[in-house]
Amino acid sequence: MNNPAFDLLMWARGPGFDIALVIFVGGIVLRLFEISILGRKRDLAPAKGNGFLQGLKTIFSRSVPREGLVKFAPVTYIGGYVFHIGFFVAFFFFAPHIALIDDAFGISWPAAGRVIIESVTALTVLALLALTYSRFTDPVRKSLTTFDDYLVLLLSALPLITGYVAVNKLFGDPTMMLAVHLLTVEALMIAFPFTKLMHAVSFVLSRYYNGSIQGRKGAES
Amino acid sequence: MTATLERGLNALREQIDAPVASFFTSCVSCGLCAEACLFYRETEDPQYTPIKKLDLMRRVWSREFTLLGRIGGWLGLTKPVTDADLTAWETLVYDSCTMCGRCTLVCPVGNDLTMMIRKMREGMSASGHGPVELIGAAQRHIDGNSAMGDLSKAIHAQVKNAVEAAGIPIEFDKPGVDYMVILSAQEIAEFPDVLSAMARIFKKADVTWTISNAAFEATNVGIQLGSRDIARTLVQRVVDAAESLGVKGVISPECGHAYQALRWEGPNLIGRAYNFEVIHIIELLDQLRAQGKLKTKGKNSRKLTFHDPCQINRRGGINKEPRRLMNMVAENFVETEDAGTMNWCCGGGGGVGANERAAPLRNIAFKRKKAQIDKVNPDAIVTMCAYCHHTLDNVLEEFNMEQEVLGLTELVAEYLDEDA
Amino acid sequence: MDCNHPSAKKPSATADVLSFVATGNASPVLHEVKHALIQLLKTGAESVIDLGAIPFAPGDDRVLNEILGIGEVHATLTVMGESHVRETAIPGVWCVDHLDENGEYQSRFIEVTYMPNILKTQREDAERGLETLAERLGALDDRR
Amino acid sequence: MANKPLLPEMMKTHGVSRRAFLKYCASLTSLMALSPAMVPRVAKALESAPRPSVIWLSFQECTGCTESITRSHSPTIEDLIFNSVSLDYHHTLQAASGHAAEAAREQAMKDNYGKYLLVVDGSIPIKDPGYSCIAGISNLDMLKETAAGAAAIVSVGTCAAYGGVGHANPNPTGAVAVSEIITDKPIINVPGCPPIPVVMTGVLAHFLTFGIPELDALGRPKAFFGESIHDRCYRRPFYDKGKFAESFDDEGARGGWCLYKLGCKGPTTHSACATVKWNNGVSFPIEAGHPCLGCTEPDFWDNGGFYKPLSVPSGDYRKMGLAAIVGGAAIGTASALLSKAGKAKAVKAHETVNAHDLEKSS
């Protein structure tokens, strides 16, 4: 006798993960090569500031919004922060995820408790809902939104929701929900390199370029 | 040989490099660039969202520079950019963007949208979608010596006036001096006092300088129109003149895009570094101040504020220098909200000021600057770009505002300590 | 009170730490006990709560013990392993713990009753008691 | 067989008091996850339960299940429950052997046709039935023959229930579970490697008192397999607090912290281990400091490694990842070179823009 939920879980942990990983890692590398091999011409104008250092600095400093801007797009800013921090915490501080990272890279750190993980997850999903809502209602967001954006929102929300359901046994067989959780993560991984999710990697390049262009001129970034 | 769609698309292809690819890859269409844009902020029309203005370039990138986009193109899932598309984008790219660079500084993923507008204009102009006024200016400048036509008589007349006013000789084409001064057409036509101001300051500071008959115009419409070829020709003129005179440096005048063109784009346009330095007049004045060669006496007692020209501060990196000079000569210097790096554009930059079609929109967009000024309610606004100066003069009048606009060089010269 | 009778497994050092780990289930159980006591007084209906049916951590036991306290009666039964029947400081509320021959818990109940049934002599046992007594008396008579 | 004594009589002869019986019924009721209000009904049912004939077949197995069930040192009510059934055939336990043993089975089948309870442990090889035979009869044939007259079947142990170790990859004998062969009889699966003896007796008691218990989708009595180890684990609060043992001898392991990271399958394993425990309630694997292997679940042998956390992929994904980097780099380079070629073509096609040809021809 087989347990379909268990078989699905094993598929998700085995071939499913392998397929997703290959597309995820291969895709990211592909995209990064695709971008960086294009190259940029050496800037012949004598530099006034250190573009390299400011580029590096901007990778981090751009995480802080410009003064006074938050009030003009509160949903995007606050929702964006809650989502990003929440997703980060839920991913990197939930013990089973740390176990995965430990297995893959041999590094680990203390896990956060259930109360933290679950409230963060709930907040993160709420933030996603708010961001989705603003894509429907806010004129700027609405005019910019494409299918890709909704897909990305959905793909980001599903692992959070299914993870929450699996851990709390809200409904369904827990083994099945765990399998479904892994499958949603795998869907996210597969979509990652070829959708706007890729920004989670390419933002480093973009911020660096931005900072280095400005920095060479001695301008702020 | 004429402007065609294919030339335009080719120009766009030429412009796409790693930063562009990275920027389009990173965009999550969060729309925060809209909040930074004066055109969106004052109209609240979502079409003015900066990243939307770049959509055609994004499509070219996606279809021709990404694997999936290429496959999508082969399968006919995406459509190539057409001439009609370019026509539809014309006003977005030229009328509703002053290339002020605010969006570049707020984009959370770090996209340099302004740089991409600059690149996109290459394709727009090559495909014949440049605004007529900018094309006219380009033709006048290429055929003559200034975007305003032949200004050689005018400059000689203004120099003569300045020599009389300052009592200091100004020589043309004098080799071996420290600096060659170039001027924006706006200065020659509207604000010639800067000549006598420079003459007096440089005399005191023992700085020698000259003006070249071959290249006295600083503006470069190629930058605004988005044509590297035209921009290169114009930069080359200045470089040739400066190098034949053997000057130590060229002083970029109070003009935003001129500084951008000569200081930052120029070497890349002509494909080599110059044999001289390019220094902005305000940078130079601040250097002289630091060396003790520029001393002032007395201060202006009126309430003064400072308007940062986008291309000189935000995109040029000259931020603290004008403030140090302001503090030398202003008793009551007040900063506006967002002053400095995030200052609001006057609305005239990037060729928008010359574009008649854009005038109504420009007047709406100016309300942002107006609100910024109103909050401080100064007696006069000081700036370091003749075109900002010109735009502010015009729109202040349009809005029945009382403030006077002053050039920083002239203001400093006014309080020059002649006895020091 | 302690439903953990000393004859049960000795608490270890880790058990002390564990005694602060709780699931939060003690409070609903105690409310159930209160409700049962009201019913007992009103209608005489007896209730039994199976503590094995509720996830309980050592911390929950601690809370339960603190609230219910130790009462007047403590009986130890020796029936296929020990059983501890104890009245708590709340009269009418009893703790009934069944241990096996190895001193391990088989089952744990809270009974809300005037007298837990297990304490009473069962009729069948009394019958067999009578038989045994009769047998022994017969043997005594035979000896005489 | 029919004249075997009923439970009350047996209790009497073993000197077990009524009070002990009541205590047993209370514990049994708790064990079966029934309401305490059911205790009198359980007691009544046990007293008057008819004692069915039981035939126990052992196929591809290790005898661990039988060992587990007989692993009671002192006489308990469980023994009495077993004694109250008529174990007519169990080739490990019965005295008879050879032809006499098979004759006993045939006799019991004949006498109780349609009424006897069939207990099976071990999996059945179907690739070649000759892999496992008893008295020259293949397991497959013996199962089919014996099941035909059974009232119900209890598959004891994971092998009989789900194929177990025999069924594990690569399954050389083609081992299958009882339920794969017999489809027309009620089957109660009591998985575990081995199953908990108390659970076995609980299931038998339930069968005797109330008939076939409520089963889950995998044929397991819900009373014993309804909840996961993880949900009932005394170490669960540590999981919730994010405190984990990282190795078998670290501070966490000594402190009794959660064993998830050491590969514990508690979250996906349904069993009563955490509540009923083993060896008369002494302990269970997690309490002994070892992660749950998930032995009550189908294919638990192939769950990606006993010591691999559930969240860790089971395959050799690192190699895949490295291959993906190389592949991605190659395709990315190819794509970029294609882009660059397009760009180079555009540069080559570039005609110098003249200020006088910026107006579109039409």
PDB file of N, CA, C and O in Angstrom, chain A residues 1-3 6-7 10 13-14 17-18 21-22 25-26 29-30 33-34 37 94-96 99-100 103-104 112-114 169 175, chain D residues 180 228 231 236 239-240 244 260 298-299 302-303 309-314 317-318 320 324-325 328-329 332-333 335-336 340:
ATOM      1  N   MET A   1       0.848  -1.201   0.000  1.00  0.00           N
ATOM      2  CA  MET A   1       0.000   0.000   0.000  1.00  0.00           C
ATOM      3  C   MET A   1       0.874   1.238   0.000  1.00  0.00           C
ATOM      4  O   MET A   1       1.897   1.294   0.659  1.00  0.00           O
ATOM      5  N   ASN A   2       0.482   2.198  -0.768  1.00  0.00           N
ATOM      6  CA  ASN A   2       1.241   3.434  -0.804  1.00  0.00           C
ATOM      7  C   ASN A   2       0.436   4.562  -0.188  1.00  0.00           C
ATOM      8  O   ASN A   2      -0.779   4.531  -0.213  1.00  0.00           O
ATOM      9  N   ASN A   3       1.183   5.510   0.339  1.00  0.00           N
ATOM     10  CA  ASN A   3       0.545   6.716   0.841  1.00  0.00           C
ATOM     11  C   ASN A   3       0.806   7.807  -0.197  1.00  0.00           C
ATOM     12  O   ASN A   3       1.943   8.238  -0.367  1.00  0.00           O
ATOM     13  N   PHE A   6       2.701  10.739   1.031  1.00  0.00           N
ATOM     14  CA  PHE A   6       4.097  10.453   1.312  1.00  0.00           C
ATOM     15  C   PHE A   6       4.891  10.362   0.005  1.00  0.00           C
ATOM     16  O   PHE A   6       5.997  10.889  -0.110  1.00  0.00           O
ATOM     17  N   ASP A   7       4.290   9.711  -0.982  1.00  0.00           N
ATOM     18  CA  ASP A   7       4.960   9.596  -2.276  1.00  0.00           C
ATOM     19  C   ASP A   7       5.193  10.973  -2.888  1.00  0.00           C
ATOM     20  O   ASP A   7       6.239  11.255  -3.457  1.00  0.00           O
ATOM     21  N   MET A  10       7.971  12.615  -1.068  1.00  0.00           N
ATOM     22  CA  MET A  10       9.261  12.087  -1.489  1.00  0.00           C
ATOM     23  C   MET A  10       9.639  12.577  -2.883  1.00  0.00           C
ATOM     24  O   MET A  10      10.800  12.822  -3.173  1.00  0.00           O
ATOM     25  N   ARG A  13      10.775  16.085  -2.385  1.00  0.00           N
ATOM     26  CA  ARG A  13      12.104  16.153  -1.756  1.00  0.00           C
ATOM     27  C   ARG A  13      13.176  15.600  -2.678  1.00  0.00           C
ATOM     28  O   ARG A  13      14.362  15.858  -2.480  1.00  0.00           O
ATOM     29  N   GLY A  14      12.781  14.772  -3.630  1.00  0.00           N
ATOM     30  CA  GLY A  14      13.750  14.139  -4.516  1.00  0.00           C
ATOM     31  C   GLY A  14      13.782  14.788  -5.885  1.00  0.00           C
ATOM     32  O   GLY A  14      14.304  15.894  -6.043  1.00  0.00           O
ATOM     33  N   PHE A  17      12.695  18.487  -6.259  1.00  0.00           N
ATOM     34  CA  PHE A  17      13.665  19.478  -5.796  1.00  0.00           C
ATOM     35  C   PHE A  17      14.832  19.588  -6.765  1.00  0.00           C
ATOM     36  O   PHE A  17      15.313  20.684  -7.070  1.00  0.00           O
ATOM     37  N   ASP A  18      15.291  18.439  -7.260  1.00  0.00           N
ATOM     38  CA  ASP A  18      16.427  18.456  -8.191  1.00  0.00           C
ATOM     39  C   ASP A  18      16.104  19.268  -9.438  1.00  0.00           C
ATOM     40  O   ASP A  18      16.905  20.084  -9.892  1.00  0.00           O
ATOM     41  N   LEU A  21      15.867  22.895  -8.500  1.00  0.00           N
ATOM     42  CA  LEU A  21      17.196  23.436  -8.183  1.00  0.00           C
ATOM     43  C   LEU A  21      17.989  23.719  -9.460  1.00  0.00           C
ATOM     44  O   LEU A  21      18.620  24.767  -9.593  1.00  0.00           O
ATOM     45  N   VAL A  22      17.922  22.786 -10.380  1.00  0.00           N
ATOM     46  CA  VAL A  22      18.680  22.952 -11.629  1.00  0.00           C
ATOM     47  C   VAL A  22      18.177  24.198 -12.366  1.00  0.00           C
ATOM     48  O   VAL A  22      18.969  25.024 -12.825  1.00  0.00           O
ATOM     49  N   VAL A  25      19.124  27.426 -10.025  1.00  0.00           N
ATOM     50  CA  VAL A  25      20.545  27.790 -10.034  1.00  0.00           C
ATOM     51  C   VAL A  25      21.012  28.070 -11.462  1.00  0.00           C
ATOM     52  O   VAL A  25      21.619  29.114 -11.742  1.00  0.00           O
ATOM     53  N   GLY A  26      20.670  27.152 -12.373  1.00  0.00           N
ATOM     54  CA  GLY A  26      21.073  27.332 -13.764  1.00  0.00           C
ATOM     55  C   GLY A  26      20.500  28.620 -14.331  1.00  0.00           C
ATOM     56  O   GLY A  26      21.182  29.369 -15.023  1.00  0.00           O
ATOM     57  N   VAL A  29      22.271  31.736 -12.899  1.00  0.00           N
ATOM     58  CA  VAL A  29      23.596  31.878 -13.514  1.00  0.00           C
ATOM     59  C   VAL A  29      23.438  32.339 -14.957  1.00  0.00           C
ATOM     60  O   VAL A  29      24.135  33.253 -15.422  1.00  0.00           O
ATOM     61  N   LEU A  30      22.489  31.717 -15.648  1.00  0.00           N
ATOM     62  CA  LEU A  30      22.219  32.093 -17.044  1.00  0.00           C
ATOM     63  C   LEU A  30      21.920  33.587 -17.138  1.00  0.00           C
ATOM     64  O   LEU A  30      22.527  34.308 -17.934  1.00  0.00           O
ATOM     65  N   PHE A  33      24.953  35.773 -16.376  1.00  0.00           N
ATOM     66  CA  PHE A  33      25.898  35.776 -17.493  1.00  0.00           C
ATOM     67  C   PHE A  33      25.345  36.624 -18.637  1.00  0.00           C
ATOM     68  O   PHE A  33      26.068  37.407 -19.251  1.00  0.00           O
ATOM     69  N   GLU A  34      24.055  36.413 -18.897  1.00  0.00           N
ATOM     70  CA  GLU A  34      23.385  37.136 -19.965  1.00  0.00           C
ATOM     71  C   GLU A  34      23.538  38.646 -19.767  1.00  0.00           C
ATOM     72  O   GLU A  34      23.712  39.397 -20.721  1.00  0.00           O
ATOM     73  N   ILE A  37      27.856  39.669 -19.335  1.00  0.00           N
ATOM     74  CA  ILE A  37      28.719  39.554 -20.516  1.00  0.00           C
ATOM     75  C   ILE A  37      28.477  40.726 -21.470  1.00  0.00           C
ATOM     76  O   ILE A  37      29.369  41.111 -22.227  1.00  0.00           O
ATOM     77  N   PHE A  94      13.398  29.755  10.394  1.00  0.00           N
ATOM     78  CA  PHE A  94      12.575  28.609  10.735  1.00  0.00           C
ATOM     79  C   PHE A  94      13.483  27.380  10.667  1.00  0.00           C
ATOM     80  O   PHE A  94      14.185  27.169   9.677  1.00  0.00           O
ATOM     81  N   ALA A  95      13.460  26.607  11.750  1.00  0.00           N
ATOM     82  CA  ALA A  95      14.432  25.524  11.905  1.00  0.00           C
ATOM     83  C   ALA A  95      14.524  24.571  10.705  1.00  0.00           C
ATOM     84  O   ALA A  95      15.634  24.270  10.258  1.00  0.00           O
ATOM     85  N   PRO A  96      13.404  24.090  10.169  1.00  0.00           N
ATOM     86  CA  PRO A  96      13.537  23.164   9.036  1.00  0.00           C
ATOM     87  C   PRO A  96      14.276  23.792   7.854  1.00  0.00           C
ATOM     88  O   PRO A  96      14.998  23.104   7.134  1.00  0.00           O
ATOM     89  N   ALA A  99      17.885  23.757   8.643  1.00  0.00           N
ATOM     90  CA  ALA A  99      18.405  22.397   8.443  1.00  0.00           C
ATOM     91  C   ALA A  99      18.774  22.190   6.977  1.00  0.00           C
ATOM     92  O   ALA A  99      19.789  21.566   6.656  1.00  0.00           O
ATOM     93  N   LEU A 100      17.961  22.733   6.089  1.00  0.00           N
ATOM     94  CA  LEU A 100      18.233  22.613   4.649  1.00  0.00           C
ATOM     95  C   LEU A 100      19.522  23.350   4.284  1.00  0.00           C
ATOM     96  O   LEU A 100      20.381  22.805   3.580  1.00  0.00           O
ATOM     97  N   ASP A 103      22.455  21.508   5.558  1.00  0.00           N
ATOM     98  CA  ASP A 103      22.767  20.347   4.732  1.00  0.00           C
ATOM     99  C   ASP A 103      23.485  20.767   3.449  1.00  0.00           C
ATOM    100  O   ASP A 103      24.421  20.115   3.007  1.00  0.00           O
ATOM    101  N   ALA A 104      23.040  21.879   2.882  1.00  0.00           N
ATOM    102  CA  ALA A 104      23.595  22.308   1.600  1.00  0.00           C
ATOM    103  C   ALA A 104      24.954  22.981   1.751  1.00  0.00           C
ATOM    104  O   ALA A 104      25.859  22.747   0.971  1.00  0.00           O
ATOM    105  N   ALA A 112      14.359  30.642  15.161  1.00  0.00           N
ATOM    106  CA  ALA A 112      13.402  31.439  15.924  1.00  0.00           C
ATOM    107  C   ALA A 112      12.262  30.543  16.381  1.00  0.00           C
ATOM    108  O   ALA A 112      12.027  29.482  15.811  1.00  0.00           O
ATOM    109  N   GLY A 113      11.569  30.981  17.423  1.00  0.00           N
ATOM    110  CA  GLY A 113      10.462  30.201  17.961  1.00  0.00           C
ATOM    111  C   GLY A 113       9.229  30.271  17.076  1.00  0.00           C
ATOM    112  O   GLY A 113       9.130  31.100  16.169  1.00  0.00           O
ATOM    113  N   ARG A 114       8.305  29.375  17.399  1.00  0.00           N
ATOM    114  CA  ARG A 114       7.098  29.254  16.606  1.00  0.00           C
ATOM    115  C   ARG A 114       6.285  30.547  16.611  1.00  0.00           C
ATOM    116  O   ARG A 114       5.737  30.949  15.586  1.00  0.00           O
ATOM    117  N   LYS A 169      -1.270  22.388  10.831  1.00  0.00           N
ATOM    118  CA  LYS A 169      -2.261  21.357  10.524  1.00  0.00           C
ATOM    119  C   LYS A 169      -3.649  21.953  10.452  1.00  0.00           C
ATOM    120  O   LYS A 169      -4.604  21.465  11.049  1.00  0.00           O
ATOM    121  N   THR A 175       1.299  15.465   6.007  1.00  0.00           N
ATOM    122  CA  THR A 175       2.318  15.020   5.055  1.00  0.00           C
ATOM    123  C   THR A 175       2.028  15.613   3.684  1.00  0.00           C
ATOM    124  O   THR A 175       2.918  16.117   2.999  1.00  0.00           O
TER     125      THR A 175
ATOM    126  N   GLU D 180      -2.666  -5.546  -0.930  1.00  0.00           N
ATOM    127  CA  GLU D 180      -2.483  -5.545  -2.385  1.00  0.00           C
ATOM    128  C   GLU D 180      -3.040  -6.835  -2.989  1.00  0.00           C
ATOM    129  O   GLU D 180      -3.285  -6.906  -4.189  1.00  0.00           O
ATOM    130  N   SER D 228      -0.075  12.634  14.925  1.00  0.00           N
ATOM    131  CA  SER D 228       1.332  12.443  14.610  1.00  0.00           C
ATOM    132  C   SER D 228       2.155  12.410  15.888  1.00  0.00           C
ATOM    133  O   SER D 228       1.761  12.953  16.919  1.00  0.00           O
ATOM    134  N   ASP D 231       2.886  15.892  17.101  1.00  0.00           N
ATOM    135  CA  ASP D 231       1.853  16.607  17.843  1.00  0.00           C
ATOM    136  C   ASP D 231       1.775  16.168  19.292  1.00  0.00           C
ATOM    137  O   ASP D 231       1.355  16.943  20.153  1.00  0.00           O
ATOM    138  N   ARG D 236       7.900  18.602  21.804  1.00  0.00           N
ATOM    139  CA  ARG D 236       7.305  19.569  20.888  1.00  0.00           C
ATOM    140  C   ARG D 236       7.522  21.026  21.323  1.00  0.00           C
ATOM    141  O   ARG D 236       7.802  21.892  20.488  1.00  0.00           O
ATOM    142  N   TYR D 239      10.553  22.326  19.848  1.00  0.00           N
ATOM    143  CA  TYR D 239      10.392  22.639  18.419  1.00  0.00           C
ATOM    144  C   TYR D 239       9.765  24.016  18.285  1.00  0.00           C
ATOM    145  O   TYR D 239      10.219  24.856  17.509  1.00  0.00           O
ATOM    146  N   ASP D 240       8.714  24.239  19.049  1.00  0.00           N
ATOM    147  CA  ASP D 240       8.001  25.510  18.958  1.00  0.00           C
ATOM    148  C   ASP D 240       8.866  26.687  19.383  1.00  0.00           C
ATOM    149  O   ASP D 240       8.681  27.806  18.918  1.00  0.00           O
ATOM    150  N   PHE D 244      16.917  23.099  19.111  1.00  0.00           N
ATOM    151  CA  PHE D 244      17.137  21.823  18.447  1.00  0.00           C
ATOM    152  C   PHE D 244      18.484  21.234  18.823  1.00  0.00           C
ATOM    153  O   PHE D 244      19.458  21.952  18.975  1.00  0.00           O
ATOM    154  N   TYR D 260      14.388  17.243  15.389  1.00  0.00           N
ATOM    155  CA  TYR D 260      14.034  17.456  13.976  1.00  0.00           C
ATOM    156  C   TYR D 260      15.263  17.489  13.079  1.00  0.00           C
ATOM    157  O   TYR D 260      15.307  16.850  12.032  1.00  0.00           O
ATOM    158  N   PRO D 298       4.038   4.021   5.217  1.00  0.00           N
ATOM    159  CA  PRO D 298       4.478   3.248   4.051  1.00  0.00           C
ATOM    160  C   PRO D 298       5.819   3.782   3.535  1.00  0.00           C
ATOM    161  O   PRO D 298       6.074   4.982   3.583  1.00  0.00           O
ATOM    162  N   ASP D 299       6.628   2.889   3.050  1.00  0.00           N
ATOM    163  CA  ASP D 299       7.911   3.241   2.420  1.00  0.00           C
ATOM    164  C   ASP D 299       8.832   4.052   3.321  1.00  0.00           C
ATOM    165  O   ASP D 299       9.626   4.852   2.825  1.00  0.00           O
ATOM    166  N   ASP D 302      12.489   4.276   2.576  1.00  0.00           N
ATOM    167  CA  ASP D 302      12.986   5.054   1.433  1.00  0.00           C
ATOM    168  C   ASP D 302      12.682   6.535   1.606  1.00  0.00           C
ATOM    169  O   ASP D 302      12.408   7.237   0.640  1.00  0.00           O
ATOM    170  N   ASN D 303      12.702   7.005   2.825  1.00  0.00           N
ATOM    171  CA  ASN D 303      12.313   8.408   3.024  1.00  0.00           C
ATOM    172  C   ASN D 303      13.499   9.369   2.977  1.00  0.00           C
ATOM    173  O   ASN D 303      13.451  10.442   3.541  1.00  0.00           O
ATOM    174  N   PRO D 309      17.054  15.586   7.931  1.00  0.00           N
ATOM    175  CA  PRO D 309      15.830  16.280   8.319  1.00  0.00           C
ATOM    176  C   PRO D 309      14.807  16.237   7.181  1.00  0.00           C
ATOM    177  O   PRO D 309      15.173  16.194   6.012  1.00  0.00           O
ATOM    178  N   LEU D 310      13.547  16.268   7.567  1.00  0.00           N
ATOM    179  CA  LEU D 310      12.471  16.193   6.579  1.00  0.00           C
ATOM    180  C   LEU D 310      12.554  17.292   5.535  1.00  0.00           C
ATOM    181  O   LEU D 310      12.107  17.121   4.408  1.00  0.00           O
ATOM    182  N   SER D 311      13.105  18.434   5.930  1.00  0.00           N
ATOM    183  CA  SER D 311      13.128  19.562   5.006  1.00  0.00           C
ATOM    184  C   SER D 311      14.303  19.491   4.039  1.00  0.00           C
ATOM    185  O   SER D 311      14.455  20.341   3.188  1.00  0.00           O
ATOM    186  N   VAL D 312      15.134  18.485   4.211  1.00  0.00           N
ATOM    187  CA  VAL D 312      16.324  18.402   3.373  1.00  0.00           C
ATOM    188  C   VAL D 312      16.042  17.489   2.180  1.00  0.00           C
ATOM    189  O   VAL D 312      15.478  16.418   2.339  1.00  0.00           O
ATOM    190  N   PRO D 313      16.403  17.946   0.996  1.00  0.00           N
ATOM    191  CA  PRO D 313      16.157  17.129  -0.194  1.00  0.00           C
ATOM    192  C   PRO D 313      16.824  15.776  -0.075  1.00  0.00           C
ATOM    193  O   PRO D 313      17.905  15.655   0.523  1.00  0.00           O
ATOM    194  N   SER D 314      16.200  14.772  -0.668  1.00  0.00           N
ATOM    195  CA  SER D 314      16.720  13.418  -0.492  1.00  0.00           C
ATOM    196  C   SER D 314      17.745  13.053  -1.560  1.00  0.00           C
ATOM    197  O   SER D 314      18.506  12.129  -1.379  1.00  0.00           O
ATOM    198  N   TYR D 317      21.603  16.485  -4.604  1.00  0.00           N
ATOM    199  CA  TYR D 317      21.297  17.743  -5.282  1.00  0.00           C
ATOM    200  C   TYR D 317      22.516  18.648  -5.477  1.00  0.00           C
ATOM    201  O   TYR D 317      22.516  19.509  -6.337  1.00  0.00           O
ATOM    202  N   ARG D 318      23.544  18.431  -4.659  1.00  0.00           N
ATOM    203  CA  ARG D 318      24.713  19.304  -4.791  1.00  0.00           C
ATOM    204  C   ARG D 318      25.357  19.157  -6.161  1.00  0.00           C
ATOM    205  O   ARG D 318      25.720  20.118  -6.805  1.00  0.00           O
ATOM    206  N   MET D 320      23.853  18.176  -8.792  1.00  0.00           N
ATOM    207  CA  MET D 320      22.925  18.786  -9.747  1.00  0.00           C
ATOM    208  C   MET D 320      23.143  20.294  -9.786  1.00  0.00           C
ATOM    209  O   MET D 320      23.135  20.904 -10.857  1.00  0.00           O
ATOM    210  N   ALA D 324      24.185  22.571 -12.810  1.00  0.00           N
ATOM    211  CA  ALA D 324      23.306  23.664 -13.232  1.00  0.00           C
ATOM    212  C   ALA D 324      24.101  24.955 -13.403  1.00  0.00           C
ATOM    213  O   ALA D 324      23.849  25.735 -14.322  1.00  0.00           O
ATOM    214  N   ILE D 325      25.082  25.164 -12.508  1.00  0.00           N
ATOM    215  CA  ILE D 325      25.904  26.380 -12.616  1.00  0.00           C
ATOM    216  C   ILE D 325      26.653  26.364 -13.951  1.00  0.00           C
ATOM    217  O   ILE D 325      26.654  27.343 -14.700  1.00  0.00           O
ATOM    218  N   GLY D 328      24.066  26.641 -16.783  1.00  0.00           N
ATOM    219  CA  GLY D 328      23.522  28.000 -16.815  1.00  0.00           C
ATOM    220  C   GLY D 328      24.540  28.968 -17.386  1.00  0.00           C
ATOM    221  O   GLY D 328      24.216  29.829 -18.210  1.00  0.00           O
ATOM    222  N   ALA D 329      25.799  28.795 -16.972  1.00  0.00           N
ATOM    223  CA  ALA D 329      26.851  29.677 -17.467  1.00  0.00           C
ATOM    224  C   ALA D 329      27.005  29.515 -18.979  1.00  0.00           C
ATOM    225  O   ALA D 329      27.152  30.500 -19.707  1.00  0.00           O
ATOM    226  N   GLY D 332      23.897  30.935 -20.653  1.00  0.00           N
ATOM    227  CA  GLY D 332      23.920  32.385 -20.456  1.00  0.00           C
ATOM    228  C   GLY D 332      24.950  33.038 -21.366  1.00  0.00           C
ATOM    229  O   GLY D 332      24.698  34.077 -21.976  1.00  0.00           O
ATOM    230  N   THR D 333      26.113  32.394 -21.461  1.00  0.00           N
ATOM    231  CA  THR D 333      27.159  32.941 -22.323  1.00  0.00           C
ATOM    232  C   THR D 333      26.685  32.941 -23.777  1.00  0.00           C
ATOM    233  O   THR D 333      26.852  33.929 -24.503  1.00  0.00           O
ATOM    234  N   SER D 335      23.657  32.985 -24.875  1.00  0.00           N
ATOM    235  CA  SER D 335      22.616  34.004 -25.055  1.00  0.00           C
ATOM    236  C   SER D 335      23.236  35.397 -25.121  1.00  0.00           C
ATOM    237  O   SER D 335      22.867  36.219 -25.965  1.00  0.00           O
ATOM    238  N   ALA D 336      24.207  35.638 -24.237  1.00  0.00           N
ATOM    239  CA  ALA D 336      24.839  36.953 -24.204  1.00  0.00           C
ATOM    240  C   ALA D 336      25.618  37.206 -25.497  1.00  0.00           C
ATOM    241  O   ALA D 336      25.620  38.313 -26.028  1.00  0.00           O
ATOM    242  N   LYS D 340      25.240  40.142 -27.993  1.00  0.00           N
ATOM    243  CA  LYS D 340      26.365  40.999 -28.383  1.00  0.00           C
ATOM    244  C   LYS D 340      26.510  41.051 -29.895  1.00  0.00           C
ATOM    245  O   LYS D 340      26.871  42.092 -30.459  1.00  0.00           O
TER     246      LYS D 340
END
